[in-house]
GROMACS .gro file of C-alpha atoms in nm:
model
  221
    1UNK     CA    1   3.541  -0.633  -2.549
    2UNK     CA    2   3.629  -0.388  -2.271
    3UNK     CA    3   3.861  -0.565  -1.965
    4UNK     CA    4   3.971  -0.424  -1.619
    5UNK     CA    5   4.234  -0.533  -1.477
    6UNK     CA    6   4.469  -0.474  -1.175
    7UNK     CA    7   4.843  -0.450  -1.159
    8UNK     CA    8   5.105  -0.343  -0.894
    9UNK     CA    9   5.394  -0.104  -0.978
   10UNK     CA   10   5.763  -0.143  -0.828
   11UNK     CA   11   5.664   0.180  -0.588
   12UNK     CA   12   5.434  -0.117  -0.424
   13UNK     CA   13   5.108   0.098  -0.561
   14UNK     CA   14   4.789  -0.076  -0.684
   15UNK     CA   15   4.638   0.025  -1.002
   16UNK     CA   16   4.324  -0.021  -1.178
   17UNK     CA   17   4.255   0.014  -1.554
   18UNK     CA   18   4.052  -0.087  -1.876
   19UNK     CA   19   4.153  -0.231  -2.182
   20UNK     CA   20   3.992  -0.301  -2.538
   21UNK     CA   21   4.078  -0.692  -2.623
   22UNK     CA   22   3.932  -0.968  -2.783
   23UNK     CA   23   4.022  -1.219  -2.475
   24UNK     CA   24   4.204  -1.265  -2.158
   25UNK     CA   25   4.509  -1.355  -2.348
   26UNK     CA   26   4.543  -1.074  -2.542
   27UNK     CA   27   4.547  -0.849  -2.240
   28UNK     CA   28   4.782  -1.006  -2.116
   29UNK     CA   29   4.974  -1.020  -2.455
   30UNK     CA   30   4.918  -0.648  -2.494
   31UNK     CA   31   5.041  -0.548  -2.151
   32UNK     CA   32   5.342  -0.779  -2.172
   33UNK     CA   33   5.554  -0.562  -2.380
   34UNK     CA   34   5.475  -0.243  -2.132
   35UNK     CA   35   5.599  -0.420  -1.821
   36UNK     CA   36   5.275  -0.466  -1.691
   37UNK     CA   37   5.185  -0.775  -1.537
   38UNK     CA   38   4.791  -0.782  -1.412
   39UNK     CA   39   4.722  -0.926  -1.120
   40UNK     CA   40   4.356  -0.946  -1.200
   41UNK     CA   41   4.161  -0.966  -1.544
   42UNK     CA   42   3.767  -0.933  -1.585
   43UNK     CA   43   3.532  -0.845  -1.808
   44UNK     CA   44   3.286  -0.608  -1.652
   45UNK     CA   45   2.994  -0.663  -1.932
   46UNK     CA   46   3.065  -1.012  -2.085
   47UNK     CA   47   2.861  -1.083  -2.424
   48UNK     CA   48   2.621  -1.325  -2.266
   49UNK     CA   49   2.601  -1.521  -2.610
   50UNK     CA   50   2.926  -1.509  -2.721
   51UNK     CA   51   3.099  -1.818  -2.850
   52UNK     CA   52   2.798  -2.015  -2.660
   53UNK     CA   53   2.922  -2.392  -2.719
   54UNK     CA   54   3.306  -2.234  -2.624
   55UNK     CA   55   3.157  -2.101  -2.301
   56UNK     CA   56   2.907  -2.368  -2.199
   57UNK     CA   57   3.288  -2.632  -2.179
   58UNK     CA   58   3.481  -2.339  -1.995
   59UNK     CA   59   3.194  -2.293  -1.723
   60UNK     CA   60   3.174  -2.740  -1.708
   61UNK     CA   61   3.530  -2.736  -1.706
   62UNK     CA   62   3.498  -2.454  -1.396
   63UNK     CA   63   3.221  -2.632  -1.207
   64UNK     CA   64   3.437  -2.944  -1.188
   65UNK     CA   65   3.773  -2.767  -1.031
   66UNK     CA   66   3.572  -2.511  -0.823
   67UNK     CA   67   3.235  -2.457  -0.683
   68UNK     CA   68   3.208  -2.127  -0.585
   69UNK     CA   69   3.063  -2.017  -0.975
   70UNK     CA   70   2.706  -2.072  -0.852
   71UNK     CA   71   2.762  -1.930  -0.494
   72UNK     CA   72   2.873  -1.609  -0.692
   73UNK     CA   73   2.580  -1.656  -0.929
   74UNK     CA   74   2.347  -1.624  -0.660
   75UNK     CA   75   2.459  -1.354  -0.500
   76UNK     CA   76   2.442  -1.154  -0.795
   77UNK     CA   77   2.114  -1.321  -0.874
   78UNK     CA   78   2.000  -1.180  -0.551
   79UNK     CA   79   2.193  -0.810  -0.588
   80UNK     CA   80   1.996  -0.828  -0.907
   81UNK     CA   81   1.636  -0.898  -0.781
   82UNK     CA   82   1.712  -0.637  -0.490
   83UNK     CA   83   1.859  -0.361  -0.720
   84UNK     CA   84   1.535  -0.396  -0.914
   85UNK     CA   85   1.299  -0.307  -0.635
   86UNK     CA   86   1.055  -0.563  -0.595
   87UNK     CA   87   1.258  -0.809  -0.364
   88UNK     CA   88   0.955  -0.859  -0.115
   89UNK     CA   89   0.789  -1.042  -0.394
   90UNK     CA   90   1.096  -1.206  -0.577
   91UNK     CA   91   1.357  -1.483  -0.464
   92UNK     CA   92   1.632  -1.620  -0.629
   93UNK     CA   93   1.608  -1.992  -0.818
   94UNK     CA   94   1.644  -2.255  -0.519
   95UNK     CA   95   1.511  -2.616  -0.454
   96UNK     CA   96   1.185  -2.601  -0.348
   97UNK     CA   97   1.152  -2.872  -0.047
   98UNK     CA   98   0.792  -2.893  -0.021
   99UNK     CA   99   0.732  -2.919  -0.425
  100UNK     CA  100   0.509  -3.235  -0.491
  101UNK     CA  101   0.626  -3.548  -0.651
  102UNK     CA  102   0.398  -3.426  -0.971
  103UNK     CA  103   0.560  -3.093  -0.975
  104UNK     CA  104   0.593  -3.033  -1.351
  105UNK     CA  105   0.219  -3.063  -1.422
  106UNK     CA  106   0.114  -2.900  -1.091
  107UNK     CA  107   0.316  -2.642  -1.200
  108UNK     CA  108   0.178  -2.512  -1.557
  109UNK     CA  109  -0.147  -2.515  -1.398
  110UNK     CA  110  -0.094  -2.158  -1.224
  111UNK     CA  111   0.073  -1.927  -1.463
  112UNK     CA  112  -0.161  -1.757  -1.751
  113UNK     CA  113   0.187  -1.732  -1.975
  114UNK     CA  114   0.367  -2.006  -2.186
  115UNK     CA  115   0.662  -1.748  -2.077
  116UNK     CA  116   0.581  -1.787  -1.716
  117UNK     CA  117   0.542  -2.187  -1.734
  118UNK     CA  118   0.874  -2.213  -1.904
  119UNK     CA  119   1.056  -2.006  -1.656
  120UNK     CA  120   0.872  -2.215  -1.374
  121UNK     CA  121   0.990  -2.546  -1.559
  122UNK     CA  122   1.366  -2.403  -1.516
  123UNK     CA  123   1.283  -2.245  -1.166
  124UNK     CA  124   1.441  -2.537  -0.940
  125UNK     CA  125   1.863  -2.564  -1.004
  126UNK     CA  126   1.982  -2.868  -1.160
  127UNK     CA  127   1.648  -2.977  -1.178
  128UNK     CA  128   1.528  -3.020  -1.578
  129UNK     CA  129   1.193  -3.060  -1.657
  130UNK     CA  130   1.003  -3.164  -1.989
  131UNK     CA  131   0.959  -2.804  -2.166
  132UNK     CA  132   0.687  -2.942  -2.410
  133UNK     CA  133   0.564  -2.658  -2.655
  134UNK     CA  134   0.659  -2.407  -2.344
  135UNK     CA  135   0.840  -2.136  -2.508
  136UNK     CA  136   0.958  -1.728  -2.426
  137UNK     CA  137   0.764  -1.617  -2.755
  138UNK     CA  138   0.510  -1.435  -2.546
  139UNK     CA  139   0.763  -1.286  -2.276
  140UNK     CA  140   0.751  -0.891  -2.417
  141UNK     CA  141   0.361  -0.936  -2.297
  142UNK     CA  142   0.415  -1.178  -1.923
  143UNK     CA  143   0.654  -0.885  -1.800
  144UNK     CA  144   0.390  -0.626  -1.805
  145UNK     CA  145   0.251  -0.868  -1.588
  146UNK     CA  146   0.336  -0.937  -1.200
  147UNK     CA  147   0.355  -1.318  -1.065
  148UNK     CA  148   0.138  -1.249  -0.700
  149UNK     CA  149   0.132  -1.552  -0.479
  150UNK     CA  150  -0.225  -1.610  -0.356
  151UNK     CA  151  -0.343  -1.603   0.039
  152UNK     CA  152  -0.435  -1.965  -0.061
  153UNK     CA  153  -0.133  -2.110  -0.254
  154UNK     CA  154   0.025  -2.360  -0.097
  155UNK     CA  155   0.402  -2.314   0.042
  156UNK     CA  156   0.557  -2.501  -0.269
  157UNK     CA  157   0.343  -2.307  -0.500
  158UNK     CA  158   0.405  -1.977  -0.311
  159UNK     CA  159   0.779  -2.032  -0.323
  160UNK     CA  160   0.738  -2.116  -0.727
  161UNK     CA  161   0.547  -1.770  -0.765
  162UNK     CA  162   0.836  -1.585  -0.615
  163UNK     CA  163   1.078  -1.730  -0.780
  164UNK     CA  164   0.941  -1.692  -1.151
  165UNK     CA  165   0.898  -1.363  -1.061
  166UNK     CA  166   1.249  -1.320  -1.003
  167UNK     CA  167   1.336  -1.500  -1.302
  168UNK     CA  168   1.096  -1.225  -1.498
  169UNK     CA  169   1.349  -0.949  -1.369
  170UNK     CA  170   1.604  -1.144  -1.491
  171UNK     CA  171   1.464  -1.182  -1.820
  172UNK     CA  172   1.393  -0.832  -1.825
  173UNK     CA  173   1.733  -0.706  -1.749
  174UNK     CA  174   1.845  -0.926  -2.066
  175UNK     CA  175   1.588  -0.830  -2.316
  176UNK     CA  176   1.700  -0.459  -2.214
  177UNK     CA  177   2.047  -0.563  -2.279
  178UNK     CA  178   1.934  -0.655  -2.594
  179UNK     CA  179   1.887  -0.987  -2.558
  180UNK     CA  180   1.593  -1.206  -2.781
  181UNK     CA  181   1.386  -1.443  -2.627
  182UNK     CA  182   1.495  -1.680  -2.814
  183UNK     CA  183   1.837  -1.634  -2.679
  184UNK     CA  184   1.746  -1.593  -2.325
  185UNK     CA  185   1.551  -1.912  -2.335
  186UNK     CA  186   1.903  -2.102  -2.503
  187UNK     CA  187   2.036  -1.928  -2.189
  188UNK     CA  188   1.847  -2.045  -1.932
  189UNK     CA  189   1.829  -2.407  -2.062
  190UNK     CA  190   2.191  -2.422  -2.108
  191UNK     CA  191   2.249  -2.282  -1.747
  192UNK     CA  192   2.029  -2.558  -1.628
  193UNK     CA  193   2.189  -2.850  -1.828
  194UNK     CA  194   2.513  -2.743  -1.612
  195UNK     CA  195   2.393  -2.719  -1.309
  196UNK     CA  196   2.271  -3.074  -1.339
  197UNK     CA  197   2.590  -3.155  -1.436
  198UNK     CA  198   2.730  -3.022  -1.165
  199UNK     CA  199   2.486  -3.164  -0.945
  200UNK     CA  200   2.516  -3.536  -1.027
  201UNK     CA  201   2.914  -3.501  -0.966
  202UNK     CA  202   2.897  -3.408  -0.635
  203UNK     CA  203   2.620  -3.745  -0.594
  204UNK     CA  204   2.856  -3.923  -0.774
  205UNK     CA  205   3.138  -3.783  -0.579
  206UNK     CA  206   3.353  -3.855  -0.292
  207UNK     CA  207   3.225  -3.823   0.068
  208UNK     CA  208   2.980  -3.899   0.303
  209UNK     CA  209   2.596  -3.872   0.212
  210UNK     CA  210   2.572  -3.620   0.428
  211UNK     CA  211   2.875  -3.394   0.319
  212UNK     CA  212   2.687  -3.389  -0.027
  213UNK     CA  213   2.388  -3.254   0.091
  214UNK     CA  214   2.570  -3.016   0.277
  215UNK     CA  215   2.789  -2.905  -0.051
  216UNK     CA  216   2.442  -2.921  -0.236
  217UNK     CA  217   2.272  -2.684  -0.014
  218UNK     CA  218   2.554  -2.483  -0.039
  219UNK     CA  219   2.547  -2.480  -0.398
  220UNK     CA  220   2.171  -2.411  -0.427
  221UNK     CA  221   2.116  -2.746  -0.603
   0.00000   0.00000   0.00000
């Protein structure tokens, strides 16, 4: 994989470069013995898939000490959905307030693709839903199609519209990449397993019932 990091020399300079390594460590193991010392390491284009079970108990493990993994996902979620053009129709994944108490089968009532339904079924953070036989077989054909909210739709439904079609660009950006449905739709459930995760800490957590709303809304969950 390619890295960039960031190191300062002894003339106080800042200096940015790549480097081809299999990890983090091994920067850091092959800068070592050239007196570099990075201040900052990142991968620029991380394998989305790689070593899945490996990264699904780093990103737990990262949720627990810090929050600020889905604030950053989020923003990029949105720099994504803006980049692509059609932002006036697309929103990022976020609670929908007004969704009704039968959301799940309200939902798959309004979207012509088993595609569509799944990503509506994983639209809401931290909130799983009963896939069923929902599956991303038939996403290649939903993408040629857009997700329109209807003068009519009600505010939850209009909301769930938006969002799935943001989660279409998403999906579309991946299956450029490369990406299978199949893998995208391991992705996205995975991604959702954590978030409830996440989500049920901070309920079970410390503070007051309102400083866990407050670091819920915060989080997007």
């Amino acid at each position: 994989m390619t890295f960039r990091y960031t190191y300062r020399t002894s003339d106080g300079a800042w200096h940015e470069a790549e480097i081809e390594a299999s990890d983090r460590n091994a920067v850091y193991d092959t800068l070592k013995p050239q007196g570099i010392r990075p201040v900052k390491v990142w991968c620029p284009n991380p394998p989305l898939f790689h070593g899945v079970k490996r990264w699904i108990a780093i990103v737990i493990l990262a949720f627990v000490a810090i929050g600020s993994l889905a604030v950053a996902y989020r923003a990029e979620n949105n720099r994504t959905i803006e980049q692509s053009g059609q932002s006036n129709n697309a929103q990022p994944r976020h609670r929908i307030l007004s969704a009704p108490p039968d959301f799940a089968a309200q939902a798959v009532k309004h979207f012509a693709y088993s595609s569509e339904r799944f990503l509506a079924l994983n639209a809401q953070p931290g909130m799983p839903y009963d896939i069923g036989n929902e599956s991303l077989d038939d996403l290649e054909d939903a993408l040629k199609q857009d997700v329109v909210p209807s003068p009519d739709d009600p505010e939850w439904l209009v909301d769930l519209k938006r969002i799935v079609a943001g989660m279409k660009i998403e999906a579309g950006i991946l299956m450029r990449d490369g990406k299978k449905p199949a893998d995208i739709a391991l992705w996205l459930t995975e991604r959702q397993k954590m978030e409830f995760t996440y989500r049920n800490q901070i309920i079970g957590g410390p503070g007051t019932l309102d400083e866990k709303a407050a670091k819920l809304r915060m989080m997007g969950l």
